[in-house]
Amino acid sequence: MDGWVMLVCNPVAGSGRGPALLALLKRRLEAAGVQYAAETTRRRGDAARLARSAVQMGCSAVVAIGGDGTFFEVVNGVTDHAPASLIPGRQGVSSVAVGLLQAGRGSDFGRSAGIPSDAVAACERILAGRTQTIDLGHVTYTTTAGDRQSRYFANAAGLGFDAEVTLRANAAPRVMGGTVPYLSSLLATLIAYRNKLAGIRLDGGEEQRGRINSIVVANGQYFGGGMKIAPEAHLSDGALDIVVLGAMSKLDLVRNVPRVYDGSHVTHPKVRTMRGCEVSVTSPDRLLLQADGEVLGTAPALFSIVPGALRLLV
């Protein structure tokens, strides 16, 4: 690697695995003669702030040690200082590479990107310094305070039932891994959840309206701790894959959960898939939004693909 590397560690990710993984990566970097700085996060927003500061100080790469939430923050910290061309609908590449050492519960982006879950293998890839250019999703949404904000996401965003499940899963004990909290939260959310009325407009076309359970806007294939929600998605294809779960009954939803793990749910008559570069979602109901496992706000939301936006250490 040219230059120095910033390590951003979430110490509570993966039932507290973060510090041990940080120590492992530091030993590997020292043995290879690579200069680095390392910081641990204490609260939400720290990872983005630390990544942003490292870019300002001239680092060559930022490595997130944590899960999807930590990676989400690092990506947004790095892209804060990306070239002016890094905006929805136009191509631009951040000069600072981003890496991931998985310590989180879900690690769905790692699955989508093919990053090894084995820590030693992942460290070796980081040390090799090879990069691959991938796309990022961009979403403009409404905060709970009624303001309009925007964020980048690397893997997937979801509206409706998915976001409600994520909100509950994020509050679950961290000793349970990623899949179990998501499934238990899914069942708990199912009791009170009611399908929402939503309008979807793809690439400026005619708006389609109807009742939905969830809308997932995917850059990668996986979410929810290993569910293959968008089996045809690819991180570098210049498009978003949209999966719309229609007004499914509670029983129908539960019956089809196993099918999401192998991607066969897309053949269900109440599941629609679309692909495009921009999608807007509106709703008269409260339609909660999550991106890369972080609950952000609500619809109305506008999603765009930013081709070739990020250099990922692979």
PDB file of C-alpha atoms in Angstrom:
ATOM      1  CA  MET A   1       0.000   0.000   0.000  1.00  0.00           C
ATOM      2  CA  ASP A   2       1.043   3.588  -0.675  1.00  0.00           C
ATOM      3  CA  GLY A   3       0.671   5.951   2.262  1.00  0.00           C
ATOM      4  CA  TRP A   4      -0.887   5.112   5.597  1.00  0.00           C
ATOM      5  CA  VAL A   5      -4.036   3.263   6.599  1.00  0.00           C
ATOM      6  CA  MET A   6      -6.747   4.283   9.053  1.00  0.00           C
ATOM      7  CA  LEU A   7      -8.300   1.479  11.112  1.00  0.00           C
ATOM      8  CA  VAL A   8     -11.761   2.187  12.533  1.00  0.00           C
ATOM      9  CA  CYS A   9     -12.916  -0.450  15.026  1.00  0.00           C
ATOM     10  CA  ASN A  10     -16.348  -0.938  16.553  1.00  0.00           C
ATOM     11  CA  PRO A  11     -15.468  -2.602  19.898  1.00  0.00           C
ATOM     12  CA  VAL A  12     -18.957  -4.014  20.530  1.00  0.00           C
ATOM     13  CA  ALA A  13     -19.516  -5.520  17.073  1.00  0.00           C
ATOM     14  CA  GLY A  14     -19.852  -9.289  16.875  1.00  0.00           C
ATOM     15  CA  SER A  15     -20.261  -9.791  20.628  1.00  0.00           C
ATOM     16  CA  GLY A  16     -17.091  -7.813  21.283  1.00  0.00           C
ATOM     17  CA  ARG A  17     -14.835  -9.408  18.642  1.00  0.00           C
ATOM     18  CA  GLY A  18     -13.689  -6.041  17.318  1.00  0.00           C
ATOM     19  CA  PRO A  19     -10.652  -5.418  19.586  1.00  0.00           C
ATOM     20  CA  ALA A  20      -9.195  -8.886  18.948  1.00  0.00           C
ATOM     21  CA  LEU A  21      -9.544  -8.419  15.187  1.00  0.00           C
ATOM     22  CA  LEU A  22      -8.024  -4.959  15.441  1.00  0.00           C
ATOM     23  CA  ALA A  23      -5.013  -6.406  17.295  1.00  0.00           C
ATOM     24  CA  LEU A  24      -4.620  -9.096  14.612  1.00  0.00           C
ATOM     25  CA  LEU A  25      -4.683  -6.583  11.758  1.00  0.00           C
ATOM     26  CA  LYS A  26      -2.251  -4.261  13.552  1.00  0.00           C
ATOM     27  CA  ARG A  27       0.249  -7.109  13.947  1.00  0.00           C
ATOM     28  CA  ARG A  28      -0.059  -7.951  10.258  1.00  0.00           C
ATOM     29  CA  LEU A  29       0.420  -4.353   9.181  1.00  0.00           C
ATOM     30  CA  GLU A  30       3.443  -3.900  11.446  1.00  0.00           C
ATOM     31  CA  ALA A  31       5.048  -7.079  10.110  1.00  0.00           C
ATOM     32  CA  ALA A  32       4.550  -5.789   6.564  1.00  0.00           C
ATOM     33  CA  GLY A  33       5.918  -2.340   7.405  1.00  0.00           C
ATOM     34  CA  VAL A  34       2.655  -0.554   6.651  1.00  0.00           C
ATOM     35  CA  GLN A  35       2.010   2.643   8.578  1.00  0.00           C
ATOM     36  CA  TYR A  36      -1.379   2.974  10.233  1.00  0.00           C
ATOM     37  CA  ALA A  37      -3.436   4.811  12.804  1.00  0.00           C
ATOM     38  CA  ALA A  38      -6.186   3.103  14.804  1.00  0.00           C
ATOM     39  CA  GLU A  39      -9.266   4.372  16.646  1.00  0.00           C
ATOM     40  CA  THR A  40     -12.245   2.716  18.306  1.00  0.00           C
ATOM     41  CA  THR A  41     -15.787   4.049  18.191  1.00  0.00           C
ATOM     42  CA  ARG A  42     -17.819   4.943  21.267  1.00  0.00           C
ATOM     43  CA  ARG A  43     -21.129   6.052  19.840  1.00  0.00           C
ATOM     44  CA  ARG A  44     -23.153   6.238  16.641  1.00  0.00           C
ATOM     45  CA  GLY A  45     -21.518   8.532  14.086  1.00  0.00           C
ATOM     46  CA  ASP A  46     -17.947   8.039  15.337  1.00  0.00           C
ATOM     47  CA  ALA A  47     -16.932   5.778  12.437  1.00  0.00           C
ATOM     48  CA  ALA A  48     -18.034   8.367   9.852  1.00  0.00           C
ATOM     49  CA  ARG A  49     -16.278  11.153  11.747  1.00  0.00           C
ATOM     50  CA  LEU A  50     -13.025   9.184  12.088  1.00  0.00           C
ATOM     51  CA  ALA A  51     -13.059   8.182   8.406  1.00  0.00           C
ATOM     52  CA  ARG A  52     -13.743  11.774   7.348  1.00  0.00           C
ATOM     53  CA  SER A  53     -10.873  13.057   9.492  1.00  0.00           C
ATOM     54  CA  ALA A  54      -8.461  10.424   8.135  1.00  0.00           C
ATOM     55  CA  VAL A  55      -9.280  11.380   4.543  1.00  0.00           C
ATOM     56  CA  GLN A  56      -8.633  15.029   5.370  1.00  0.00           C
ATOM     57  CA  MET A  57      -5.235  14.036   6.808  1.00  0.00           C
ATOM     58  CA  GLY A  58      -4.248  12.189   3.631  1.00  0.00           C
ATOM     59  CA  CYS A  59      -4.718   8.485   4.343  1.00  0.00           C
ATOM     60  CA  SER A  60      -4.654   6.050   1.428  1.00  0.00           C
ATOM     61  CA  ALA A  61      -7.246   3.652   2.828  1.00  0.00           C
ATOM     62  CA  VAL A  62      -9.767   3.268   5.647  1.00  0.00           C
ATOM     63  CA  VAL A  63     -10.511  -0.202   7.022  1.00  0.00           C
ATOM     64  CA  ALA A  64     -13.721  -0.770   8.962  1.00  0.00           C
ATOM     65  CA  ILE A  65     -13.547  -3.431  11.666  1.00  0.00           C
ATOM     66  CA  GLY A  66     -17.139  -4.202  12.486  1.00  0.00           C
ATOM     67  CA  GLY A  67     -20.396  -5.020  10.782  1.00  0.00           C
ATOM     68  CA  ASP A  68     -22.611  -3.490   8.118  1.00  0.00           C
ATOM     69  CA  GLY A  69     -23.406  -0.458  10.285  1.00  0.00           C
ATOM     70  CA  THR A  70     -19.734   0.382  10.823  1.00  0.00           C
ATOM     71  CA  PHE A  71     -19.010  -0.072   7.120  1.00  0.00           C
ATOM     72  CA  PHE A  72     -22.014   2.124   6.258  1.00  0.00           C
ATOM     73  CA  GLU A  73     -20.604   4.945   8.386  1.00  0.00           C
ATOM     74  CA  VAL A  74     -17.069   4.593   6.986  1.00  0.00           C
ATOM     75  CA  VAL A  75     -18.377   4.714   3.408  1.00  0.00           C
ATOM     76  CA  ASN A  76     -20.281   7.908   4.164  1.00  0.00           C
ATOM     77  CA  GLY A  77     -17.259   9.416   5.923  1.00  0.00           C
ATOM     78  CA  VAL A  78     -15.023   8.713   2.931  1.00  0.00           C
ATOM     79  CA  THR A  79     -17.523   9.894   0.312  1.00  0.00           C
ATOM     80  CA  ASP A  80     -17.960  13.207   2.125  1.00  0.00           C
ATOM     81  CA  HIS A  81     -14.650  14.162   0.501  1.00  0.00           C
ATOM     82  CA  ALA A  82     -15.020  12.333  -2.805  1.00  0.00           C
ATOM     83  CA  PRO A  83     -14.670  14.216  -6.125  1.00  0.00           C
ATOM     84  CA  ALA A  84     -17.465  16.545  -7.166  1.00  0.00           C
ATOM     85  CA  SER A  85     -18.364  14.047  -9.899  1.00  0.00           C
ATOM     86  CA  LEU A  86     -19.416  11.540  -7.242  1.00  0.00           C
ATOM     87  CA  ILE A  87     -23.083  12.404  -7.402  1.00  0.00           C
ATOM     88  CA  PRO A  88     -26.135  10.326  -8.391  1.00  0.00           C
ATOM     89  CA  GLY A  89     -26.304   9.628 -12.092  1.00  0.00           C
ATOM     90  CA  ARG A  90     -22.642  10.392 -12.826  1.00  0.00           C
ATOM     91  CA  GLN A  91     -19.519   8.321 -12.414  1.00  0.00           C
ATOM     92  CA  GLY A  92     -16.763   9.271  -9.996  1.00  0.00           C
ATOM     93  CA  VAL A  93     -14.336   7.277  -7.878  1.00  0.00           C
ATOM     94  CA  SER A  94     -13.152   8.170  -4.400  1.00  0.00           C
ATOM     95  CA  SER A  95      -9.334   8.096  -4.335  1.00  0.00           C
ATOM     96  CA  VAL A  96      -9.348   6.577  -0.832  1.00  0.00           C
ATOM     97  CA  ALA A  97      -9.842   2.808  -0.753  1.00  0.00           C
ATOM     98  CA  VAL A  98     -12.139   1.192   1.810  1.00  0.00           C
ATOM     99  CA  GLY A  99     -11.663  -2.235   3.399  1.00  0.00           C
ATOM    100  CA  LEU A 100     -13.692  -4.435   5.732  1.00  0.00           C
ATOM    101  CA  LEU A 101     -12.655  -6.861   8.447  1.00  0.00           C
ATOM    102  CA  GLN A 102     -15.951  -8.471   9.399  1.00  0.00           C
ATOM    103  CA  ALA A 103     -16.822  -8.482  13.083  1.00  0.00           C
ATOM    104  CA  GLY A 104     -20.543  -7.779  12.913  1.00  0.00           C
ATOM    105  CA  ARG A 105     -23.658  -9.855  13.395  1.00  0.00           C
ATOM    106  CA  GLY A 106     -24.991  -9.749   9.854  1.00  0.00           C
ATOM    107  CA  SER A 107     -22.044  -8.908   7.587  1.00  0.00           C
ATOM    108  CA  ASP A 108     -24.310  -8.981   4.542  1.00  0.00           C
ATOM    109  CA  PHE A 109     -22.128  -6.614   2.547  1.00  0.00           C
ATOM    110  CA  GLY A 110     -19.198  -8.988   3.098  1.00  0.00           C
ATOM    111  CA  ARG A 111     -21.299 -11.805   1.634  1.00  0.00           C
ATOM    112  CA  SER A 112     -22.323  -9.700  -1.350  1.00  0.00           C
ATOM    113  CA  ALA A 113     -18.723  -8.609  -1.996  1.00  0.00           C
ATOM    114  CA  GLY A 114     -17.131 -12.021  -1.416  1.00  0.00           C
ATOM    115  CA  ILE A 115     -14.954 -10.778   1.451  1.00  0.00           C
ATOM    116  CA  PRO A 116     -13.662 -13.746   3.508  1.00  0.00           C
ATOM    117  CA  SER A 117     -15.287 -14.236   6.895  1.00  0.00           C
ATOM    118  CA  ASP A 118     -12.024 -15.818   8.060  1.00  0.00           C
ATOM    119  CA  ALA A 119     -10.075 -13.015   9.748  1.00  0.00           C
ATOM    120  CA  VAL A 120      -6.607 -14.143   8.664  1.00  0.00           C
ATOM    121  CA  ALA A 121      -7.668 -14.465   5.016  1.00  0.00           C
ATOM    122  CA  ALA A 122      -9.364 -11.061   5.148  1.00  0.00           C
ATOM    123  CA  CYS A 123      -6.209  -9.479   6.619  1.00  0.00           C
ATOM    124  CA  GLU A 124      -4.108 -10.939   3.814  1.00  0.00           C
ATOM    125  CA  ARG A 125      -6.400  -9.407   1.219  1.00  0.00           C
ATOM    126  CA  ILE A 126      -6.181  -6.028   2.912  1.00  0.00           C
ATOM    127  CA  LEU A 127      -2.380  -6.262   2.948  1.00  0.00           C
ATOM    128  CA  ALA A 128      -2.310  -7.198  -0.742  1.00  0.00           C
ATOM    129  CA  GLY A 129      -3.861  -3.811  -1.481  1.00  0.00           C
ATOM    130  CA  ARG A 130      -5.848  -4.947  -4.518  1.00  0.00           C
ATOM    131  CA  THR A 131      -8.953  -2.882  -5.184  1.00  0.00           C
ATOM    132  CA  GLN A 132     -12.135  -3.306  -7.148  1.00  0.00           C
ATOM    133  CA  THR A 133     -14.375  -0.436  -8.186  1.00  0.00           C
ATOM    134  CA  ILE A 134     -17.975  -0.909  -7.046  1.00  0.00           C
ATOM    135  CA  ASP A 135     -21.184   1.087  -7.254  1.00  0.00           C
ATOM    136  CA  LEU A 136     -22.889   2.818  -4.358  1.00  0.00           C
ATOM    137  CA  GLY A 137     -26.546   3.468  -3.773  1.00  0.00           C
ATOM    138  CA  HIS A 138     -27.632   6.964  -2.774  1.00  0.00           C
ATOM    139  CA  VAL A 139     -30.858   7.759  -0.930  1.00  0.00           C
ATOM    140  CA  THR A 140     -32.527  11.043  -0.089  1.00  0.00           C
ATOM    141  CA  TYR A 141     -35.132  10.571   2.625  1.00  0.00           C
ATOM    142  CA  THR A 142     -37.192  12.252   5.331  1.00  0.00           C
ATOM    143  CA  THR A 143     -35.885  12.239   8.894  1.00  0.00           C
ATOM    144  CA  THR A 144     -38.164  11.702  11.887  1.00  0.00           C
ATOM    145  CA  ALA A 145     -37.890  15.482  12.458  1.00  0.00           C
ATOM    146  CA  GLY A 146     -39.239  16.140   8.954  1.00  0.00           C
ATOM    147  CA  ASP A 147     -35.948  17.264   7.376  1.00  0.00           C
ATOM    148  CA  ARG A 148     -34.557  15.974   4.082  1.00  0.00           C
ATOM    149  CA  GLN A 149     -31.172  14.249   4.280  1.00  0.00           C
ATOM    150  CA  SER A 150     -29.148  11.905   2.079  1.00  0.00           C
ATOM    151  CA  ARG A 151     -26.747   9.014   2.563  1.00  0.00           C
ATOM    152  CA  TYR A 152     -24.797   6.514   0.482  1.00  0.00           C
ATOM    153  CA  PHE A 153     -25.283   2.792   1.007  1.00  0.00           C
ATOM    154  CA  ALA A 154     -23.115  -0.058  -0.197  1.00  0.00           C
ATOM    155  CA  ASN A 155     -25.401  -3.063   0.097  1.00  0.00           C
ATOM    156  CA  ALA A 156     -29.184  -2.606   0.407  1.00  0.00           C
ATOM    157  CA  ALA A 157     -31.926  -0.347   1.696  1.00  0.00           C
ATOM    158  CA  GLY A 158     -35.418  -1.385   2.719  1.00  0.00           C
ATOM    159  CA  LEU A 159     -38.768   0.268   3.370  1.00  0.00           C
ATOM    160  CA  GLY A 160     -41.746  -1.000   5.310  1.00  0.00           C
ATOM    161  CA  PHE A 161     -41.768  -4.320   7.125  1.00  0.00           C
ATOM    162  CA  ASP A 162     -38.031  -4.859   6.565  1.00  0.00           C
ATOM    163  CA  ALA A 163     -37.129  -1.565   8.223  1.00  0.00           C
ATOM    164  CA  GLU A 164     -39.462  -2.268  11.161  1.00  0.00           C
ATOM    165  CA  VAL A 165     -37.753  -5.641  11.641  1.00  0.00           C
ATOM    166  CA  THR A 166     -34.337  -3.978  11.452  1.00  0.00           C
ATOM    167  CA  LEU A 167     -35.341  -1.448  14.099  1.00  0.00           C
ATOM    168  CA  ARG A 168     -36.293  -4.268  16.460  1.00  0.00           C
ATOM    169  CA  ALA A 169     -33.273  -6.437  15.552  1.00  0.00           C
ATOM    170  CA  ASN A 170     -30.839  -3.598  16.280  1.00  0.00           C
ATOM    171  CA  ALA A 171     -32.109  -3.547  19.853  1.00  0.00           C
ATOM    172  CA  ALA A 172     -31.636  -7.324  20.304  1.00  0.00           C
ATOM    173  CA  PRO A 173     -28.777  -8.739  22.424  1.00  0.00           C
ATOM    174  CA  ARG A 174     -25.529  -8.806  20.460  1.00  0.00           C
ATOM    175  CA  VAL A 175     -24.528 -12.263  21.691  1.00  0.00           C
ATOM    176  CA  MET A 176     -27.027 -13.920  19.350  1.00  0.00           C
ATOM    177  CA  GLY A 177     -25.296 -13.380  16.012  1.00  0.00           C
ATOM    178  CA  GLY A 178     -27.052 -11.877  12.983  1.00  0.00           C
ATOM    179  CA  THR A 179     -29.590 -14.414  11.716  1.00  0.00           C
ATOM    180  CA  VAL A 180     -31.334 -15.286  14.991  1.00  0.00           C
ATOM    181  CA  PRO A 181     -32.115 -11.667  16.022  1.00  0.00           C
ATOM    182  CA  TYR A 182     -33.436 -10.905  12.545  1.00  0.00           C
ATOM    183  CA  LEU A 183     -35.741 -13.937  12.487  1.00  0.00           C
ATOM    184  CA  SER A 184     -36.997 -13.413  16.037  1.00  0.00           C
ATOM    185  CA  SER A 185     -37.569  -9.724  15.289  1.00  0.00           C
ATOM    186  CA  LEU A 186     -39.375 -10.672  12.087  1.00  0.00           C
ATOM    187  CA  LEU A 187     -41.849 -12.818  13.998  1.00  0.00           C
ATOM    188  CA  ALA A 188     -42.340 -10.208  16.734  1.00  0.00           C
ATOM    189  CA  THR A 189     -42.900  -7.405  14.199  1.00  0.00           C
ATOM    190  CA  LEU A 190     -45.336  -9.544  12.241  1.00  0.00           C
ATOM    191  CA  ILE A 191     -47.886  -9.460  15.064  1.00  0.00           C
ATOM    192  CA  ALA A 192     -48.599  -5.731  14.846  1.00  0.00           C
ATOM    193  CA  TYR A 193     -47.494  -4.819  11.314  1.00  0.00           C
ATOM    194  CA  ARG A 194     -50.018  -3.815   8.665  1.00  0.00           C
ATOM    195  CA  ASN A 195     -49.213  -3.626   4.949  1.00  0.00           C
ATOM    196  CA  LYS A 196     -48.734  -0.076   3.629  1.00  0.00           C
ATOM    197  CA  LEU A 197     -49.977   1.851   0.638  1.00  0.00           C
ATOM    198  CA  ALA A 198     -47.017   2.960  -1.506  1.00  0.00           C
ATOM    199  CA  GLY A 199     -46.268   4.529  -4.859  1.00  0.00           C
ATOM    200  CA  ILE A 200     -43.186   3.448  -6.828  1.00  0.00           C
ATOM    201  CA  ARG A 201     -41.776   5.274  -9.840  1.00  0.00           C
ATOM    202  CA  LEU A 202     -38.851   3.662 -11.719  1.00  0.00           C
ATOM    203  CA  ASP A 203     -36.553   5.796 -13.910  1.00  0.00           C
ATOM    204  CA  GLY A 204     -39.134   8.548 -14.270  1.00  0.00           C
ATOM    205  CA  GLY A 205     -41.836   6.226 -15.602  1.00  0.00           C
ATOM    206  CA  GLU A 206     -45.446   5.899 -14.568  1.00  0.00           C
ATOM    207  CA  GLU A 207     -46.059   5.561 -10.845  1.00  0.00           C
ATOM    208  CA  GLN A 208     -47.291   2.172  -9.690  1.00  0.00           C
ATOM    209  CA  ARG A 209     -49.445   2.232  -6.556  1.00  0.00           C
ATOM    210  CA  GLY A 210     -50.636  -0.530  -4.297  1.00  0.00           C
ATOM    211  CA  ARG A 211     -50.333  -2.156  -0.897  1.00  0.00           C
ATOM    212  CA  ILE A 212     -46.914  -3.566  -0.067  1.00  0.00           C
ATOM    213  CA  ASN A 213     -45.227  -5.426   2.728  1.00  0.00           C
ATOM    214  CA  SER A 214     -41.693  -4.257   1.896  1.00  0.00           C
ATOM    215  CA  ILE A 215     -39.656  -2.578  -0.804  1.00  0.00           C
ATOM    216  CA  VAL A 216     -35.965  -3.498  -0.959  1.00  0.00           C
ATOM    217  CA  VAL A 217     -33.575  -1.432  -3.084  1.00  0.00           C
ATOM    218  CA  ALA A 218     -30.455  -3.544  -3.490  1.00  0.00           C
ATOM    219  CA  ASN A 219     -26.930  -2.984  -4.713  1.00  0.00           C
ATOM    220  CA  GLY A 220     -25.754  -6.338  -3.291  1.00  0.00           C
ATOM    221  CA  GLN A 221     -27.482  -9.688  -3.067  1.00  0.00           C
ATOM    222  CA  TYR A 222     -27.833 -10.278   0.682  1.00  0.00           C
ATOM    223  CA  PHE A 223     -29.507  -8.713   3.689  1.00  0.00           C
ATOM    224  CA  GLY A 224     -31.084  -9.737   7.004  1.00  0.00           C
ATOM    225  CA  GLY A 225     -28.179 -11.903   8.135  1.00  0.00           C
ATOM    226  CA  GLY A 226     -27.797 -14.058   5.033  1.00  0.00           C
ATOM    227  CA  MET A 227     -31.082 -13.728   3.117  1.00  0.00           C
ATOM    228  CA  LYS A 228     -30.526 -13.703  -0.648  1.00  0.00           C
ATOM    229  CA  ILE A 229     -33.056 -10.954  -1.202  1.00  0.00           C
ATOM    230  CA  ALA A 230     -31.863  -9.832  -4.667  1.00  0.00           C
ATOM    231  CA  PRO A 231     -30.287 -12.889  -6.342  1.00  0.00           C
ATOM    232  CA  GLU A 232     -29.508 -11.067  -9.621  1.00  0.00           C
ATOM    233  CA  ALA A 233     -27.891  -8.000  -8.032  1.00  0.00           C
ATOM    234  CA  HIS A 234     -24.242  -7.207  -8.654  1.00  0.00           C
ATOM    235  CA  LEU A 235     -22.128  -4.547  -6.963  1.00  0.00           C
ATOM    236  CA  SER A 236     -20.628  -3.338 -10.239  1.00  0.00           C
ATOM    237  CA  ASP A 237     -23.441  -3.517 -12.793  1.00  0.00           C
ATOM    238  CA  GLY A 238     -24.451   0.144 -12.712  1.00  0.00           C
ATOM    239  CA  ALA A 239     -28.024  -0.579 -11.633  1.00  0.00           C
ATOM    240  CA  LEU A 240     -30.225  -1.049  -8.580  1.00  0.00           C
ATOM    241  CA  ASP A 241     -32.298  -4.197  -8.129  1.00  0.00           C
ATOM    242  CA  ILE A 242     -35.720  -3.452  -6.614  1.00  0.00           C
ATOM    243  CA  VAL A 243     -37.660  -6.240  -4.914  1.00  0.00           C
ATOM    244  CA  VAL A 244     -41.269  -5.472  -3.998  1.00  0.00           C
ATOM    245  CA  LEU A 245     -43.029  -7.792  -1.582  1.00  0.00           C
ATOM    246  CA  GLY A 246     -46.725  -7.179  -2.186  1.00  0.00           C
ATOM    247  CA  ALA A 247     -49.610  -7.364   0.250  1.00  0.00           C
ATOM    248  CA  MET A 248     -48.713 -10.798   1.572  1.00  0.00           C
ATOM    249  CA  SER A 249     -50.682 -12.285   4.465  1.00  0.00           C
ATOM    250  CA  LYS A 250     -48.859 -13.003   7.697  1.00  0.00           C
ATOM    251  CA  LEU A 251     -49.080 -16.753   7.114  1.00  0.00           C
ATOM    252  CA  ASP A 252     -47.854 -16.440   3.535  1.00  0.00           C
ATOM    253  CA  LEU A 253     -44.913 -14.322   4.664  1.00  0.00           C
ATOM    254  CA  VAL A 254     -43.843 -16.828   7.329  1.00  0.00           C
ATOM    255  CA  ARG A 255     -44.180 -19.748   4.928  1.00  0.00           C
ATOM    256  CA  ASN A 256     -41.893 -18.056   2.400  1.00  0.00           C
ATOM    257  CA  VAL A 257     -39.117 -16.905   4.746  1.00  0.00           C
ATOM    258  CA  PRO A 258     -37.021 -20.060   4.013  1.00  0.00           C
ATOM    259  CA  ARG A 259     -37.208 -19.293   0.287  1.00  0.00           C
ATOM    260  CA  VAL A 260     -35.490 -15.918   0.783  1.00  0.00           C
ATOM    261  CA  TYR A 261     -32.295 -17.707   1.838  1.00  0.00           C
ATOM    262  CA  ASP A 262     -31.834 -19.303  -1.584  1.00  0.00           C
ATOM    263  CA  GLY A 263     -33.418 -16.509  -3.617  1.00  0.00           C
ATOM    264  CA  SER A 264     -36.382 -18.562  -4.835  1.00  0.00           C
ATOM    265  CA  HIS A 265     -38.863 -16.113  -3.268  1.00  0.00           C
ATOM    266  CA  VAL A 266     -38.670 -13.996  -6.428  1.00  0.00           C
ATOM    267  CA  THR A 267     -40.933 -16.529  -8.196  1.00  0.00           C
ATOM    268  CA  HIS A 268     -43.764 -15.918  -5.710  1.00  0.00           C
ATOM    269  CA  PRO A 269     -46.793 -14.310  -7.437  1.00  0.00           C
ATOM    270  CA  LYS A 270     -46.820 -11.441  -4.927  1.00  0.00           C
ATOM    271  CA  VAL A 271     -43.138 -10.609  -5.397  1.00  0.00           C
ATOM    272  CA  ARG A 272     -42.058  -8.234  -8.177  1.00  0.00           C
ATOM    273  CA  THR A 273     -38.510  -7.488  -9.258  1.00  0.00           C
ATOM    274  CA  MET A 274     -37.332  -4.475 -11.241  1.00  0.00           C
ATOM    275  CA  ARG A 275     -34.001  -3.002 -12.232  1.00  0.00           C
ATOM    276  CA  GLY A 276     -33.126   0.622 -12.872  1.00  0.00           C
ATOM    277  CA  CYS A 277     -30.962   3.615 -12.033  1.00  0.00           C
ATOM    278  CA  GLU A 278     -33.443   5.688 -10.056  1.00  0.00           C
ATOM    279  CA  VAL A 279     -36.528   4.818  -8.013  1.00  0.00           C
ATOM    280  CA  SER A 280     -38.776   7.041  -5.935  1.00  0.00           C
ATOM    281  CA  VAL A 281     -41.087   5.780  -3.197  1.00  0.00           C
ATOM    282  CA  THR A 282     -43.947   7.717  -1.621  1.00  0.00           C
ATOM    283  CA  SER A 283     -46.591   6.729   0.901  1.00  0.00           C
ATOM    284  CA  PRO A 284     -49.433   8.328   2.848  1.00  0.00           C
ATOM    285  CA  ASP A 285     -48.566   5.889   5.642  1.00  0.00           C
ATOM    286  CA  ARG A 286     -45.538   5.858   7.933  1.00  0.00           C
ATOM    287  CA  LEU A 287     -43.077   3.901   5.781  1.00  0.00           C
ATOM    288  CA  LEU A 288     -39.855   3.399   7.728  1.00  0.00           C
ATOM    289  CA  LEU A 289     -36.492   3.303   5.905  1.00  0.00           C
ATOM    290  CA  GLN A 290     -33.257   1.427   6.686  1.00  0.00           C
ATOM    291  CA  ALA A 291     -30.006   1.394   4.737  1.00  0.00           C
ATOM    292  CA  ASP A 292     -27.236  -1.153   5.363  1.00  0.00           C
ATOM    293  CA  GLY A 293     -28.903  -2.075   8.645  1.00  0.00           C
ATOM    294  CA  GLU A 294     -29.184   1.503   9.955  1.00  0.00           C
ATOM    295  CA  VAL A 295     -32.682   2.941  10.408  1.00  0.00           C
ATOM    296  CA  LEU A 296     -32.611   6.444   8.898  1.00  0.00           C
ATOM    297  CA  GLY A 297     -36.130   7.852   8.605  1.00  0.00           C
ATOM    298  CA  THR A 298     -39.171   7.461   6.365  1.00  0.00           C
ATOM    299  CA  ALA A 299     -40.499   7.881   2.848  1.00  0.00           C
ATOM    300  CA  PRO A 300     -40.752   9.852   0.637  1.00  0.00           C
ATOM    301  CA  ALA A 301     -37.387   8.540  -0.525  1.00  0.00           C
ATOM    302  CA  LEU A 302     -35.435   8.841  -3.763  1.00  0.00           C
ATOM    303  CA  PHE A 303     -32.835   6.179  -4.599  1.00  0.00           C
ATOM    304  CA  SER A 304     -30.110   6.482  -7.237  1.00  0.00           C
ATOM    305  CA  ILE A 305     -27.155   4.385  -8.350  1.00  0.00           C
ATOM    306  CA  VAL A 306     -23.702   6.003  -8.424  1.00  0.00           C
ATOM    307  CA  PRO A 307     -21.627   3.843 -10.793  1.00  0.00           C
ATOM    308  CA  GLY A 308     -18.023   3.072  -9.887  1.00  0.00           C
ATOM    309  CA  ALA A 309     -18.158   5.233  -6.775  1.00  0.00           C
ATOM    310  CA  LEU A 310     -15.973   3.286  -4.340  1.00  0.00           C
ATOM    311  CA  ARG A 311     -12.587   1.572  -4.398  1.00  0.00           C
ATOM    312  CA  LEU A 312     -13.036  -1.560  -2.307  1.00  0.00           C
ATOM    313  CA  LEU A 313     -10.065  -3.518  -0.953  1.00  0.00           C
ATOM    314  CA  VAL A 314     -10.637  -7.077  -2.120  1.00  0.00           C
TER     315      VAL A 314
END
